[in-house]
């Protein structure tokens, strides 16, 4: 089996070429390097983790990996356009409360933004640069959990109240600071590349 990671042919040093064993070994190396697998191709075909053909004989395995910071950088670039969509949905749902699809999209958006907020804390030094960032994370967490709980209970009015009363101001704060956060993350990523 030929193995390529980020376009570079590698030898992982194992004799057993069962797909599961190979993937476990590669994943251990990728995690050790502080990266995540974002794309997997077997014999040129894209697959996801749910539909791995574990019994199929594979000739070529290709992986694309990215660091947590690289994913975070991409997310920060996408924050503004995705937020615009969130605000559109919010104004539309205020008029028509029965649109469950929009509500699900907005709850998913809050979950995604919460991931960005946590990643900024865990994968960068933002919390050391901005002294109130930890407080911001705790506040976002509290209201995100309230939304997730209200969603489980199908309390759609409660979701809208938390979105308007708490999440919107927190999101506006994140948007106002996102360019500064992005600059810091880019600096950290370039320092990491210089050190490697």
XYZ file of C-alpha atoms in Angstrom:
196
model
C 0.000 0.000 0.000
C 1.305 3.426 -0.938
C 0.630 6.139 1.660
C 0.634 9.875 0.990
C 0.180 12.550 3.656
C -0.324 16.073 2.332
C 1.016 14.951 -1.059
C 4.223 13.447 0.347
C 4.849 9.689 0.111
C 5.673 8.215 3.519
C 6.630 4.889 5.073
C 4.957 4.281 8.431
C 7.078 1.231 9.193
C 4.456 -1.456 9.719
C 4.199 -4.754 7.899
C 0.480 -5.339 8.502
C -1.258 -3.385 5.769
C -4.807 -3.978 7.021
C -6.561 -0.663 6.524
C -7.612 -0.364 10.174
C -4.051 -0.934 11.447
C -2.599 1.538 8.934
C -5.170 4.220 9.841
C -4.587 3.739 13.583
C -0.825 4.141 13.128
C -1.226 7.206 10.895
C -3.775 8.802 13.218
C -1.421 8.353 16.201
C 1.361 10.132 14.246
C -0.963 12.905 13.071
C -2.274 13.544 16.611
C 1.289 13.503 17.959
C 2.129 16.254 15.446
C -0.851 18.311 16.711
C -2.873 17.917 13.534
C -6.193 16.446 12.465
C -7.180 14.479 9.370
C -9.463 16.616 7.215
C -9.610 14.474 4.069
C -9.157 10.780 3.328
C -8.962 9.168 -0.124
C -8.686 5.452 -0.824
C -7.564 4.621 -4.364
C -8.493 8.169 -5.384
C -12.016 8.083 -3.906
C -12.998 10.407 -1.067
C -14.376 8.601 2.011
C -15.568 9.659 5.430
C -15.055 7.902 8.746
C -18.567 6.449 8.745
C -18.210 4.555 5.481
C -14.692 3.135 5.672
C -14.428 -0.030 3.559
C -12.292 -1.844 6.145
C -12.245 -5.149 4.227
C -11.356 -3.647 0.854
C -7.810 -4.091 -0.441
C -6.384 -0.578 -0.823
C -3.457 0.267 -3.093
C -3.180 4.032 -2.455
C -4.160 5.874 0.722
C -4.048 9.680 0.646
C -4.551 11.926 3.645
C -4.755 15.653 4.039
C -4.074 17.012 7.505
C -4.218 20.451 9.057
C -3.227 21.920 12.357
C -5.821 23.139 14.818
C -4.590 26.670 14.173
C -5.024 26.321 10.397
C -8.630 25.199 10.925
C -9.130 28.063 13.373
C -7.721 30.573 10.864
C -10.143 29.345 8.196
C -13.022 29.546 10.683
C -12.130 33.136 11.593
C -12.186 34.056 7.889
C -15.636 32.451 7.569
C -17.020 34.023 10.752
C -18.286 37.228 9.149
C -20.197 35.728 6.189
C -21.673 32.974 8.383
C -22.678 35.591 10.958
C -24.451 37.602 8.251
C -26.483 34.498 7.433
C -27.233 33.991 11.158
C -28.527 37.569 11.514
C -30.700 37.146 8.385
C -32.171 33.932 9.803
C -32.797 35.593 13.153
C -34.703 38.509 11.634
C -36.739 36.145 9.441
C -37.568 33.740 12.282
C -38.799 36.600 14.480
C -41.561 37.054 11.900
C -42.243 33.339 11.276
C -41.537 31.255 14.420
C -42.536 27.956 12.793
C -39.442 27.639 10.547
C -37.672 24.778 12.344
C -35.036 24.508 9.592
C -33.796 28.045 10.265
C -33.840 27.402 14.007
C -31.729 24.256 13.615
C -29.295 26.194 11.401
C -28.982 28.934 14.047
C -28.415 26.436 16.893
C -25.742 24.722 14.747
C -24.160 28.112 14.106
C -23.997 28.820 17.869
C -22.325 25.432 18.352
C -19.794 26.228 15.594
C -19.022 29.681 17.042
C -18.646 28.150 20.501
C -16.048 25.814 18.946
C -14.156 28.862 17.642
C -14.341 30.560 21.052
C -12.961 27.436 22.772
C -10.292 26.880 20.108
C -9.024 30.435 20.518
C -8.516 29.659 24.193
C -7.060 26.168 23.785
C -4.945 26.450 20.619
C -3.619 29.997 21.003
C -2.382 32.474 23.590
C -5.393 34.805 23.127
C -6.395 34.361 26.775
C -2.938 35.579 27.831
C -3.083 38.624 25.558
C -6.685 39.602 26.396
C -7.197 39.430 30.157
C -11.003 39.220 29.942
C -11.078 36.411 27.371
C -11.577 33.604 29.930
C -14.584 35.458 31.313
C -15.938 35.799 27.764
C -15.532 32.034 27.189
C -17.438 31.214 30.390
C -20.251 33.588 29.476
C -20.533 32.184 25.936
C -20.497 28.639 27.328
C -23.299 29.415 29.775
C -25.625 30.810 27.107
C -24.716 28.198 24.489
C -25.602 25.463 26.996
C -28.914 27.236 27.715
C -29.689 27.166 23.985
C -28.764 23.483 23.635
C -30.935 22.633 26.651
C -33.873 24.667 25.300
C -33.451 22.931 21.936
C -33.683 19.491 23.591
C -36.909 20.604 25.291
C -38.178 22.090 22.003
C -38.524 25.449 23.747
C -38.216 27.504 20.567
C -39.363 30.751 22.199
C -36.652 30.264 24.865
C -34.027 29.742 22.155
C -34.964 32.994 20.425
C -34.889 34.878 23.752
C -31.371 33.620 24.564
C -30.187 34.264 21.013
C -31.438 37.867 21.052
C -30.624 38.679 24.668
C -27.227 37.014 25.095
C -25.739 35.385 21.992
C -26.181 38.372 19.653
C -24.160 40.750 21.911
C -21.504 38.050 22.471
C -21.301 37.393 18.725
C -21.037 41.127 17.991
C -18.180 41.313 20.495
C -16.423 38.381 18.810
C -16.899 39.945 15.375
C -15.511 43.276 16.619
C -12.364 41.510 17.895
C -12.010 38.771 15.271
C -9.526 40.659 13.077
C -7.225 41.226 16.078
C -7.602 37.576 17.100
C -6.831 36.491 13.544
C -3.641 38.595 13.486
C -2.468 36.940 16.720
C -3.260 33.427 15.466
C -1.449 34.111 12.164
C 1.585 35.380 14.113
C 1.587 32.233 16.249
C 1.265 29.996 13.188
C 4.159 31.720 11.402
C 6.342 31.430 14.530
C 5.517 27.722 14.704
C 6.508 27.243 11.058
C 9.796 29.114 11.622
C 10.603 26.894 14.638
C 9.874 23.739 12.645
